[in-house]
Tab-separated table of C-alpha atoms and ligand atoms in Angstrom:
chain	number	residue	atom	x	y	z
A	60	MET	CA	82.732	158.690	89.704
A	61	LYS	CA	84.299	161.811	88.844
A	62	THR	CA	83.022	164.353	87.027
A	63	LEU	CA	84.588	165.026	83.617
A	64	ASN	CA	86.400	168.884	83.489
A	65	ARG	CA	85.675	171.483	80.805
A	66	ARG	CA	89.206	170.270	79.150
A	67	ASP	CA	87.820	166.307	79.504
A	68	PHE	CA	84.558	167.112	77.922
A	69	GLY	CA	86.241	169.220	74.708
A	70	VAL	CA	88.253	166.104	74.076
A	71	ALA	CA	85.326	163.867	74.169
A	72	VAL	CA	83.373	166.257	71.846
A	73	ALA	CA	86.238	166.402	69.587
A	74	ALA	CA	86.232	162.991	69.387
A	75	ALA	CA	83.037	162.372	68.710
A	76	ILE	CA	82.860	164.739	66.222
A	77	LEU	CA	85.713	163.252	64.253
A	78	LEU	CA	84.428	159.621	63.967
A	79	PRO	CA	81.903	158.147	62.123
A	80	VAL	CA	78.828	157.242	64.012
A	81	THR	CA	78.763	153.526	63.605
A	82	THR	CA	82.089	152.807	64.060
A	83	ALA	CA	82.852	155.108	67.070
A	84	ARG	CA	84.537	153.809	70.025
A	85	ALA	CA	86.281	155.675	72.352
A	86	ASP	CA	89.446	153.646	72.345
A	87	ASP	CA	90.125	154.036	68.853
A	88	THR	CA	91.119	158.011	69.080
A	89	ASN	CA	91.769	158.546	72.674
A	90	MET	CA	93.917	156.456	75.129
A	91	GLU	CA	94.730	156.612	78.412
A	92	VAL	CA	98.329	156.200	80.412
A	93	HIS	CA	97.938	156.184	84.154
A	94	ILE	CA	100.883	157.483	86.619
A	95	ASP	CA	100.730	154.614	89.510
A	96	ASN	CA	103.154	154.223	92.071
A	97	PHE	CA	106.238	156.034	89.835
A	98	VAL	CA	105.292	153.740	87.187
A	99	PHE	CA	103.326	154.676	83.382
A	100	GLN	CA	100.699	152.373	83.036
A	101	PRO	CA	100.698	150.695	80.431
A	102	PRO	CA	104.417	151.297	79.744
A	103	GLU	CA	104.063	150.467	76.189
A	104	LEU	CA	101.254	151.763	74.173
A	105	THR	CA	100.748	151.125	70.286
A	106	ILE	CA	97.950	153.846	68.254
A	107	LYS	CA	97.346	154.717	64.999
A	108	VAL	CA	97.948	158.328	64.137
A	109	GLY	CA	95.626	160.689	65.213
A	110	THR	CA	95.099	159.679	67.998
A	111	THR	CA	95.093	161.426	71.566
A	112	VAL	CA	96.891	160.405	74.451
A	113	THR	CA	95.833	161.211	78.177
A	114	TRP	CA	98.214	160.679	80.931
A	115	THR	CA	96.472	160.969	84.212
A	116	ASN	CA	98.721	161.488	87.575
A	117	ARG	CA	97.724	159.373	90.294
A	118	ASP	CA	100.236	159.324	92.865
A	119	ASP	CA	100.738	161.915	95.321
A	120	ILE	CA	104.053	162.980	94.273
A	121	PRO	CA	103.786	165.791	90.988
A	122	HIS	CA	105.120	163.897	87.538
A	123	THR	CA	105.998	165.151	84.269
A	124	VAL	CA	105.694	163.424	80.984
A	125	VAL	CA	108.711	164.349	78.204
A	126	SER	CA	109.568	163.016	74.923
A	127	ALA	CA	112.890	165.262	74.069
A	128	GLY	CA	111.932	167.530	71.060
A	129	LYS	CA	108.447	166.128	70.418
A	130	PHE	CA	106.641	167.325	74.206
A	131	ARG	CA	106.920	168.448	77.585
A	132	SER	CA	104.015	168.670	80.164
A	133	LYS	CA	104.373	171.066	83.002
A	134	ALA	CA	104.575	169.274	86.737
A	135	LEU	CA	101.160	167.246	86.906
A	136	ASP	CA	99.989	167.237	90.904
A	137	THR	CA	97.925	164.918	91.781
A	138	ASP	CA	94.705	164.026	89.028
A	139	ASP	CA	96.601	166.612	86.936
A	140	LYS	CA	96.119	165.484	82.851
A	141	PHE	CA	98.709	165.980	80.395
A	142	THR	CA	97.370	165.109	76.478
A	143	PHE	CA	98.812	164.915	72.971
A	144	THR	CA	97.527	164.078	69.766
A	145	PHE	CA	100.257	162.100	67.559
A	146	THR	CA	100.229	162.905	64.098
A	147	ASP	CA	103.366	161.762	62.673
A	148	ALA	CA	104.340	157.684	63.175
A	149	GLY	CA	107.318	156.704	64.516
A	150	ASP	CA	108.565	155.257	68.207
A	151	TYR	CA	108.017	158.161	70.700
A	152	LYS	CA	110.012	157.299	74.282
A	153	TYR	CA	109.364	159.290	76.687
A	154	PHE	CA	109.974	159.664	80.317
A	155	CYS	CA	109.607	162.003	83.881
A	156	SER	CA	111.998	164.475	83.980
A	157	LEU	CA	111.527	164.075	87.691
A	158	HIS	CA	112.290	160.766	88.075
A	159	PRO	CA	113.978	159.656	84.824
A	160	HIS	CA	114.083	155.846	86.028
A	161	MET	CA	110.319	156.243	85.061
A	162	THR	CA	110.027	155.549	81.079
A	163	GLY	CA	107.433	154.999	78.599
A	164	MET	CA	106.743	154.783	74.983
A	165	ILE	CA	103.978	155.489	72.450
A	166	LYS	CA	104.372	153.730	68.958
A	167	VAL	CA	102.307	155.142	66.579
A	168	GLU	CA	101.527	153.418	63.444
B	270	MET	CA	125.864	151.676	124.700
B	271	SER	CA	123.857	149.283	122.428
B	272	GLY	CA	124.171	148.910	118.658
B	273	HIS	CA	126.448	149.166	115.790
B	274	ASP	CA	130.100	149.391	116.483
B	275	HIS	CA	132.591	149.537	113.087
B	276	GLY	CA	135.646	147.272	114.190
B	277	ASP	CA	137.232	148.694	117.444
B	278	ASP	CA	140.329	147.058	116.372
B	279	GLY	CA	141.681	145.242	113.350
B	280	VAL	CA	140.343	147.950	110.759
B	281	SER	CA	143.161	149.820	109.036
B	282	ARG	CA	143.169	152.946	107.895
B	283	ARG	CA	143.104	152.103	104.577
B	284	LYS	CA	140.496	149.056	104.490
B	285	VAL	CA	137.143	149.797	103.023
B	286	LEU	CA	134.574	150.217	105.812
B	287	GLU	CA	130.896	149.818	105.127
B	288	CYS	CA	127.912	150.504	107.325
B	289	MET	CA	124.518	151.519	106.836
B	290	THR	CA	122.282	152.652	109.493
B	291	TRP	CA	118.632	152.162	108.681
B	292	ALA	CA	116.576	154.261	111.245
B	293	GLY	CA	117.079	155.279	114.935
B	294	THR	CA	117.050	158.077	117.281
B	295	GLY	CA	120.386	159.287	117.048
B	296	VAL	CA	123.498	158.018	115.691
B	297	LEU	CA	126.894	159.760	117.049
B	298	TRP	CA	130.273	159.248	114.841
B	299	THR	CA	133.832	159.774	115.550
B	300	ILE	CA	137.186	159.853	113.507
B	301	THR	CA	139.876	158.999	115.165
B	302	GLY	CA	142.984	158.802	113.327
B	303	GLY	CA	140.750	159.039	109.772
B	304	VAL	CA	138.335	155.897	110.547
B	305	PRO	CA	134.877	157.148	111.148
B	306	ARG	CA	133.537	154.843	114.009
B	307	SER	CA	129.926	154.567	114.969
B	308	LEU	CA	129.341	155.342	118.748
B	309	GLY	CA	126.044	153.586	118.487
B	310	ILE	CA	122.501	154.907	118.980
B	311	ILE	CA	122.063	157.690	121.831
B	312	ASP	CA	119.225	159.748	122.556
B	313	SER	CA	118.734	163.937	121.963
B	314	ALA	CA	119.865	164.195	125.850
B	315	GLU	CA	123.012	162.438	125.209
B	316	ALA	CA	123.745	164.201	122.045
B	317	ALA	CA	123.522	167.970	123.344
B	318	THR	CA	126.210	167.013	125.411
B	319	ALA	CA	128.189	165.201	123.450
B	320	ALA	CA	128.065	168.474	120.915
B	321	ALA	CA	128.892	170.570	123.117
B	322	PRO	CA	132.572	172.557	122.232
B	323	GLY	CA	133.454	172.757	118.431
B	324	MET	CA	131.445	174.025	115.722
B	325	THR	CA	128.143	172.967	114.938
B	326	PHE	CA	125.463	173.280	112.244
B	327	LEU	CA	122.177	171.551	111.387
B	328	GLN	CA	120.790	170.121	108.210
B	329	ILE	CA	117.046	170.105	107.927
B	330	SER	CA	115.501	168.813	104.367
B	331	ASP	CA	112.951	168.369	101.960
B	332	SER	CA	110.057	170.543	104.159
B	333	HIS	CA	107.708	169.953	101.044
B	334	VAL	CA	105.973	173.036	102.206
B	335	GLY	CA	102.386	172.504	100.289
B	336	PHE	CA	102.271	168.983	100.392
B	337	ASP	CA	98.982	168.242	101.841
B	338	LYS	CA	98.180	164.416	101.191
B	339	PRO	CA	97.008	162.398	103.510
B	340	ALA	CA	100.613	161.125	104.470
B	341	ASN	CA	101.007	164.330	106.464
B	342	PRO	CA	97.990	166.985	105.511
B	343	ASN	CA	100.358	170.039	107.268
B	344	ALA	CA	103.735	169.493	106.171
B	345	LEU	CA	104.034	173.410	106.808
B	346	GLY	CA	102.921	172.574	110.678
B	347	THR	CA	105.727	170.207	110.768
B	348	LEU	CA	108.244	172.067	109.567
B	349	GLU	CA	107.236	174.757	112.209
B	350	GLU	CA	107.708	172.202	114.912
B	351	ALA	CA	111.303	171.464	113.315
B	352	VAL	CA	112.172	175.346	113.664
B	353	ASN	CA	110.786	175.043	117.320
B	354	LYS	CA	113.012	172.089	118.187
B	355	ILE	CA	115.956	173.978	116.387
B	356	ASN	CA	115.128	177.083	118.927
B	357	ALA	CA	114.895	175.036	121.759
B	358	MET	CA	118.659	173.544	121.346
B	359	PRO	CA	120.657	174.057	124.210
B	360	ALA	CA	123.654	175.380	121.846
B	361	LYS	CA	122.598	177.576	119.271
B	362	PRO	CA	124.395	175.940	116.002
B	363	SER	CA	126.737	178.021	113.522
B	364	PHE	CA	124.344	177.925	111.031
B	365	MET	CA	121.695	176.154	108.812
B	366	ILE	CA	121.896	173.991	105.534
B	367	HIS	CA	118.918	173.209	103.913
B	368	THR	CA	119.001	169.834	101.172
B	369	GLY	CA	116.351	171.032	99.063
B	370	ASP	CA	112.784	170.303	97.884
B	371	ILE	CA	111.691	173.604	100.404
B	372	THR	CA	108.531	173.290	98.222
B	373	HIS	CA	106.434	170.698	96.757
B	374	LEU	CA	105.385	172.426	93.791
B	375	SER	CA	107.506	175.347	93.585
B	376	LYS	CA	105.218	178.005	93.995
B	377	ALA	CA	105.498	181.485	95.050
B	378	ALA	CA	103.024	181.203	97.752
B	379	GLU	CA	105.043	177.744	99.241
B	380	PHE	CA	108.370	179.422	98.818
B	381	ASP	CA	107.027	181.994	101.107
B	382	ASN	CA	105.401	179.761	103.724
B	383	ALA	CA	108.740	178.201	103.970
B	384	ASP	CA	110.738	181.496	104.049
B	385	ARG	CA	108.602	182.718	106.933
B	386	ILE	CA	108.603	179.698	109.140
B	387	ILE	CA	112.569	178.907	108.629
B	388	SER	CA	113.799	182.756	109.042
B	389	GLN	CA	112.260	182.158	112.535
B	390	SER	CA	115.087	180.196	113.490
B	391	LYS	CA	117.371	183.308	113.072
B	392	LEU	CA	120.053	181.174	111.427
B	393	ASP	CA	121.433	181.713	108.335
B	394	VAL	CA	120.811	178.920	106.305
B	395	HIS	CA	122.618	177.758	102.693
B	396	TYR	CA	120.197	176.239	100.387
B	397	VAL	CA	120.545	173.232	97.510
B	398	PRO	CA	117.727	172.868	95.367
B	399	GLY	CA	115.507	169.322	94.963
B	400	GLU	CA	113.574	168.794	92.141
B	401	HIS	CA	110.731	170.106	93.389
B	402	ASP	CA	111.552	174.051	94.139
B	403	PHE	CA	112.701	173.453	89.990
B	404	LEU	CA	108.421	172.691	88.892
B	405	ASP	CA	107.745	176.295	88.102
B	406	GLU	CA	108.478	177.083	84.118
B	407	GLU	CA	111.342	179.213	83.821
B	408	VAL	CA	113.114	178.040	87.385
B	409	LYS	CA	113.120	181.712	88.464
B	410	PHE	CA	111.691	181.417	92.189
B	411	TYR	CA	113.699	179.633	93.594
B	412	ARG	CA	116.826	181.497	91.683
B	413	GLU	CA	115.333	184.881	92.492
B	414	ARG	CA	115.463	183.923	96.541
B	415	TYR	CA	118.336	181.324	96.870
B	416	GLY	CA	120.501	181.667	93.453
B	417	ARG	CA	122.253	184.769	94.369
B	418	GLY	CA	126.274	184.665	93.715
B	419	THR	CA	125.921	180.853	92.803
B	420	LYS	CA	127.287	179.503	89.641
B	421	GLY	CA	125.398	177.477	87.393
B	422	ALA	CA	122.016	176.479	88.524
B	423	GLY	CA	122.813	177.080	92.450
B	424	TRP	CA	126.432	175.675	93.343
B	425	TYR	CA	128.624	177.506	95.475
B	426	SER	CA	130.707	176.596	98.146
B	427	PHE	CA	131.963	178.762	101.571
B	428	ASP	CA	134.301	178.578	104.696
B	429	ALA	CA	132.876	178.144	108.113
B	430	GLY	CA	135.515	176.860	110.943
B	431	GLY	CA	138.237	175.456	109.518
B	432	VAL	CA	135.737	173.316	106.660
B	433	HIS	CA	134.970	174.236	103.540
B	434	PHE	CA	131.625	173.363	102.337
B	435	VAL	CA	130.430	172.716	98.960
B	436	GLY	CA	126.923	173.134	97.977
B	437	LEU	CA	126.017	170.638	94.958
B	438	VAL	CA	123.128	170.768	92.449
B	439	ASN	CA	122.306	167.251	90.869
B	440	VAL	CA	118.459	167.953	90.010
B	441	VAL	CA	118.690	169.417	86.515
B	442	ASP	CA	119.165	167.965	83.009
B	443	LEU	CA	118.297	164.652	84.231
B	444	LYS	CA	118.312	162.002	82.070
B	445	ALA	CA	115.632	159.195	80.595
B	446	GLY	CA	116.310	156.039	82.330
B	447	GLY	CA	118.856	157.774	84.296
B	448	LEU	CA	119.845	159.059	87.840
B	449	GLY	CA	120.421	162.371	89.564
B	450	ASN	CA	123.058	164.257	87.401
B	451	LEU	CA	125.763	166.796	88.415
B	452	GLY	CA	127.106	167.814	84.443
B	453	ALA	CA	130.579	168.182	83.334
B	454	GLU	CA	130.400	172.185	83.936
B	455	GLN	CA	129.918	171.426	87.732
B	456	LEU	CA	132.316	168.854	88.127
B	457	ALA	CA	135.142	171.037	86.461
B	458	TRP	CA	133.863	173.704	88.728
B	459	LEU	CA	134.301	171.079	91.723
B	460	GLU	CA	137.518	170.367	90.789
B	461	ASP	CA	138.944	173.656	90.351
B	462	ASP	CA	137.025	174.756	93.775
B	463	LEU	CA	139.133	171.966	95.683
B	464	ARG	CA	142.350	172.561	94.037
B	465	GLY	CA	145.224	173.830	96.210
B	466	LYS	CA	143.071	173.008	99.428
B	467	SER	CA	144.789	171.479	101.831
B	468	LYS	CA	144.628	167.705	102.075
B	469	SER	CA	143.814	167.966	105.769
B	470	THR	CA	140.806	170.339	105.310
B	471	PRO	CA	137.201	168.837	106.223
B	472	ILE	CA	135.181	168.464	103.590
B	473	VAL	CA	131.417	168.974	103.481
B	474	LEU	CA	129.402	167.941	99.884
B	475	PHE	CA	125.846	168.602	100.220
B	476	ALA	CA	123.187	167.932	97.924
B	477	HIS	CA	119.999	167.043	97.237
B	478	ILE	CA	119.696	163.484	95.403
B	479	PRO	CA	122.426	160.945	97.112
B	480	LEU	CA	125.636	161.571	95.409
B	481	TRP	CA	126.236	157.220	96.402
B	482	THR	CA	123.654	155.200	94.889
B	483	VAL	CA	121.632	153.648	97.754
B	484	TYR	CA	118.574	152.088	94.961
B	485	PRO	CA	119.331	152.986	92.004
B	486	GLU	CA	115.772	151.089	91.025
B	487	TRP	CA	114.123	153.834	92.709
B	488	GLY	CA	116.442	157.016	91.321
B	489	TRP	CA	118.385	157.219	94.575
B	490	GLY	CA	121.643	157.762	93.511
B	491	THR	CA	123.703	160.096	90.960
B	492	GLU	CA	125.062	159.179	87.799
B	493	ASP	CA	128.419	161.504	87.679
B	494	GLY	CA	128.054	161.614	91.422
B	495	GLY	CA	131.468	159.114	91.155
B	496	ARG	CA	133.262	161.474	89.819
B	497	ALA	CA	132.792	164.136	92.424
B	498	LEU	CA	133.843	161.627	95.321
B	499	GLU	CA	137.151	161.179	93.164
B	500	TYR	CA	138.022	164.948	93.886
B	501	VAL	CA	137.581	164.380	97.363
B	502	LYS	CA	139.565	161.236	97.574
B	503	GLY	CA	142.468	162.670	99.285
B	504	PHE	CA	141.118	164.886	102.219
B	505	GLY	CA	141.390	163.396	105.546
B	506	SER	CA	137.626	164.215	106.127
B	507	VAL	CA	135.074	163.980	103.959
B	508	THR	CA	131.557	164.358	104.999
B	509	VAL	CA	128.478	163.821	102.197
B	510	LEU	CA	124.833	165.038	103.466
B	511	ASN	CA	121.849	164.283	101.066
B	512	GLY	CA	118.288	164.852	101.426
B	513	HIS	CA	115.813	163.216	99.074
B	514	ILE	CA	114.845	159.640	100.739
B	515	HIS	CA	113.426	161.045	103.472
B	516	GLN	CA	114.885	158.786	106.011
B	517	VAL	CA	118.402	158.210	108.098
B	518	MET	CA	121.010	156.297	105.955
B	519	GLN	CA	124.381	156.575	106.567
B	520	LYS	CA	127.379	154.601	104.730
B	521	VAL	CA	131.305	155.327	106.020
B	522	GLU	CA	133.813	154.146	102.951
B	523	GLY	CA	137.638	155.069	103.922
B	524	ASN	CA	137.627	158.824	104.869
B	525	VAL	CA	134.241	159.390	103.684
B	526	THR	CA	130.873	159.516	105.698
B	527	PHE	CA	127.952	159.833	104.066
B	528	HIS	CA	124.763	160.941	105.702
B	529	THR	CA	120.986	161.428	104.312
B	530	ALA	CA	118.440	163.161	106.678
B	531	ARG	CA	115.272	163.037	107.474
B	532	SER	CA	111.966	164.720	105.815
B	533	THR	CA	110.450	167.628	107.920
B	534	ALA	CA	107.462	166.605	105.711
B	535	PHE	CA	106.897	163.125	105.177
B	536	PRO	CA	108.291	159.657	105.856
B	537	GLN	CA	109.520	157.628	102.774
B	538	PRO	CA	110.055	153.804	102.753
B	539	ALA	CA	113.331	152.071	102.951
B	540	PRO	CA	114.568	150.709	99.733
B	541	GLY	CA	112.570	147.916	97.904
B	542	THR	CA	110.090	147.535	100.823
B	543	ALA	CA	107.478	149.077	98.776
B	544	SER	CA	105.717	149.615	95.510
B	545	SER	CA	107.074	152.935	95.362
B	546	PRO	CA	109.181	155.514	96.846
B	547	GLY	CA	106.099	157.277	97.246
B	548	PRO	CA	104.822	159.347	100.698
B	549	MET	CA	104.323	156.293	103.291
B	550	LYS	CA	101.651	156.745	105.433
B	551	VAL	CA	102.236	156.143	108.989
B	552	GLU	CA	99.837	155.939	112.333
B	553	ASP	CA	99.313	159.652	113.549
B	554	THR	CA	101.154	158.984	116.527
B	555	LYS	CA	104.323	157.457	114.900
B	556	LEU	CA	104.531	160.510	112.328
B	557	ARG	CA	106.533	162.903	114.206
B	558	SER	CA	109.158	159.830	114.892
B	559	MET	CA	110.234	159.729	111.508
B	560	LEU	CA	110.652	163.111	110.664
B	561	GLY	CA	113.625	165.901	112.225
B	562	VAL	CA	116.716	167.538	111.876
B	563	ALA	CA	120.386	166.669	111.851
B	564	SER	CA	123.289	168.516	113.693
B	565	ILE	CA	126.571	168.132	112.827
B	566	ASN	CA	128.956	168.526	114.949
B	567	PHE	CA	133.046	168.882	113.893
B	568	LYS	CA	135.910	169.116	116.600
B	569	GLN	CA	138.794	169.585	114.588
B	570	ASN	CA	142.039	169.511	116.779
B	571	GLU	CA	140.572	165.887	118.125
B	572	GLN	CA	139.936	164.903	114.556
B	573	ARG	CA	136.389	163.975	115.656
B	574	LEU	CA	132.846	164.499	113.536
B	575	ALA	CA	129.943	163.844	114.769
B	576	ILE	CA	126.189	163.452	113.354
B	577	ILE	CA	123.194	163.674	115.026
B	578	ASP	CA	119.840	163.471	114.077
B	579	THR	CA	116.552	164.454	116.093
B	580	PRO	CA	113.594	163.247	115.137
B	581	LEU	CA	110.206	165.658	116.496
B	582	GLN	CA	109.497	162.931	118.772
B	583	GLY	CA	110.119	159.959	120.379
C	781	LIG	CU1	111.619	165.322	98.785
C-alpha cells in the first residue's frame, strides 16, 4: 500500500466535494493511466468532460506526457505523477516526447 | 581466431555487405581497399597491440549519472571504473567522444558529478546530448556546459588526425509516433559542412540515437537519418558512432561502418527480447561484462580502421 502524497490527497478531497454524495464514485471524475514497460495503460481512454486524468510513471526510465498545444508534463521520474483536468470535449492524442513511439489517446465526451 | 568473418573473397567493392554483431569482448575492424572486414572477436590484450600506431580516440556513452535503480544503483561508480580503465590504457588516446545521456535527469548536480569523474581522464571530450540531458525546462544545463561554439541544439564538426568528425543532435523536436530526428536546419548545415571535402577524407559521424534503423518498435532509429547518410555516400571511409541502446551492435554497408557503444551505467535488452527497452537487470557478477568503452583506431595510410570494445570486466 502506498502512502498518499499531499497532491493526491488534495485531488481526492476536491473530487469528493464536487460530487453528490450518493453517486460519488472516484472512477467517474478521476481516471488513471499508468506507464509500464514504455506503454501507456490503457492506451485509449473515454471520459466525461470535467474528468481529471492522472498519469503515473512506473518505469525505471523517465517519461513525459505531451499533447501538442494542450498539455505537457515535466519529465516524470519513477513513481512521479502528472494530472490534467479535461474541460472540453474532443480527442486528445498524446505521446512521450522522450520516446515518441509511445502514444496514447484520451477521448472526452 | 574464431568468429565473424565477412567475405574474404568474392565481395566486390560495390556490393552491399551487411553484418551484425550483438555483443562480444571486442571486435576489430579493418578496411582494405574500401571493404570493411571484421577480423573477429578479440580480447583487450590483442586489442592493445593492434591499436598501437595511428590515431586512437575513445568513445564512452550513456553514463546516466543519477540513475540509482536496481539495474545499477551506482551509475557514477561504474563511470569512474570506466575512467580508471581509460587511464590504465597502454597508449593514451588523442581525445574522447561522449555520445550522450551523460546524466539521467539533467540535474545540475548530475552534470557536476559526471564532469568531476570524466575530467579525471585528462582527455579532451567532445559531447553530443542524449534525451536524458535535455530534461530541464529550459534545456540550459547541457548547453551552458557543452554547447559553446556549437550550432542549433548543439551540432558541430572538427578535424583531428586527418579525419573529419561531425557531432549531430537527434534528440530534439521528436514527433509523436516517430523516431530520432535531425531536422531540416541541421541537415542543411551538414550538407554544407561536407561540401568541398575531399572524398578520401575519412568521416566520423556521431550522435546519440542510432542514425540507422536498429529496431523501430523501440524507437531505435532516426527518422531522417537516411538523409544524413546520403550526404556521406561518396566518401571512401565513413564511420557512424552512437549510444542510446546500451549494447554493442555493428553493421557494415558499403563504405559505411555503423557501431553502437555500451553504456557505462546499465545494459538494455537486445531488440525484441524483452517487453520494453528499459534497464536490464543482470546478476551482479555479470553487470561489468555488459558495460564498457570503445576505442577507435585509424591507420590512414593503410586505409585501416579498427574499433575495439572493452568491457569493464571479463
Ligand atoms: Cu541511455
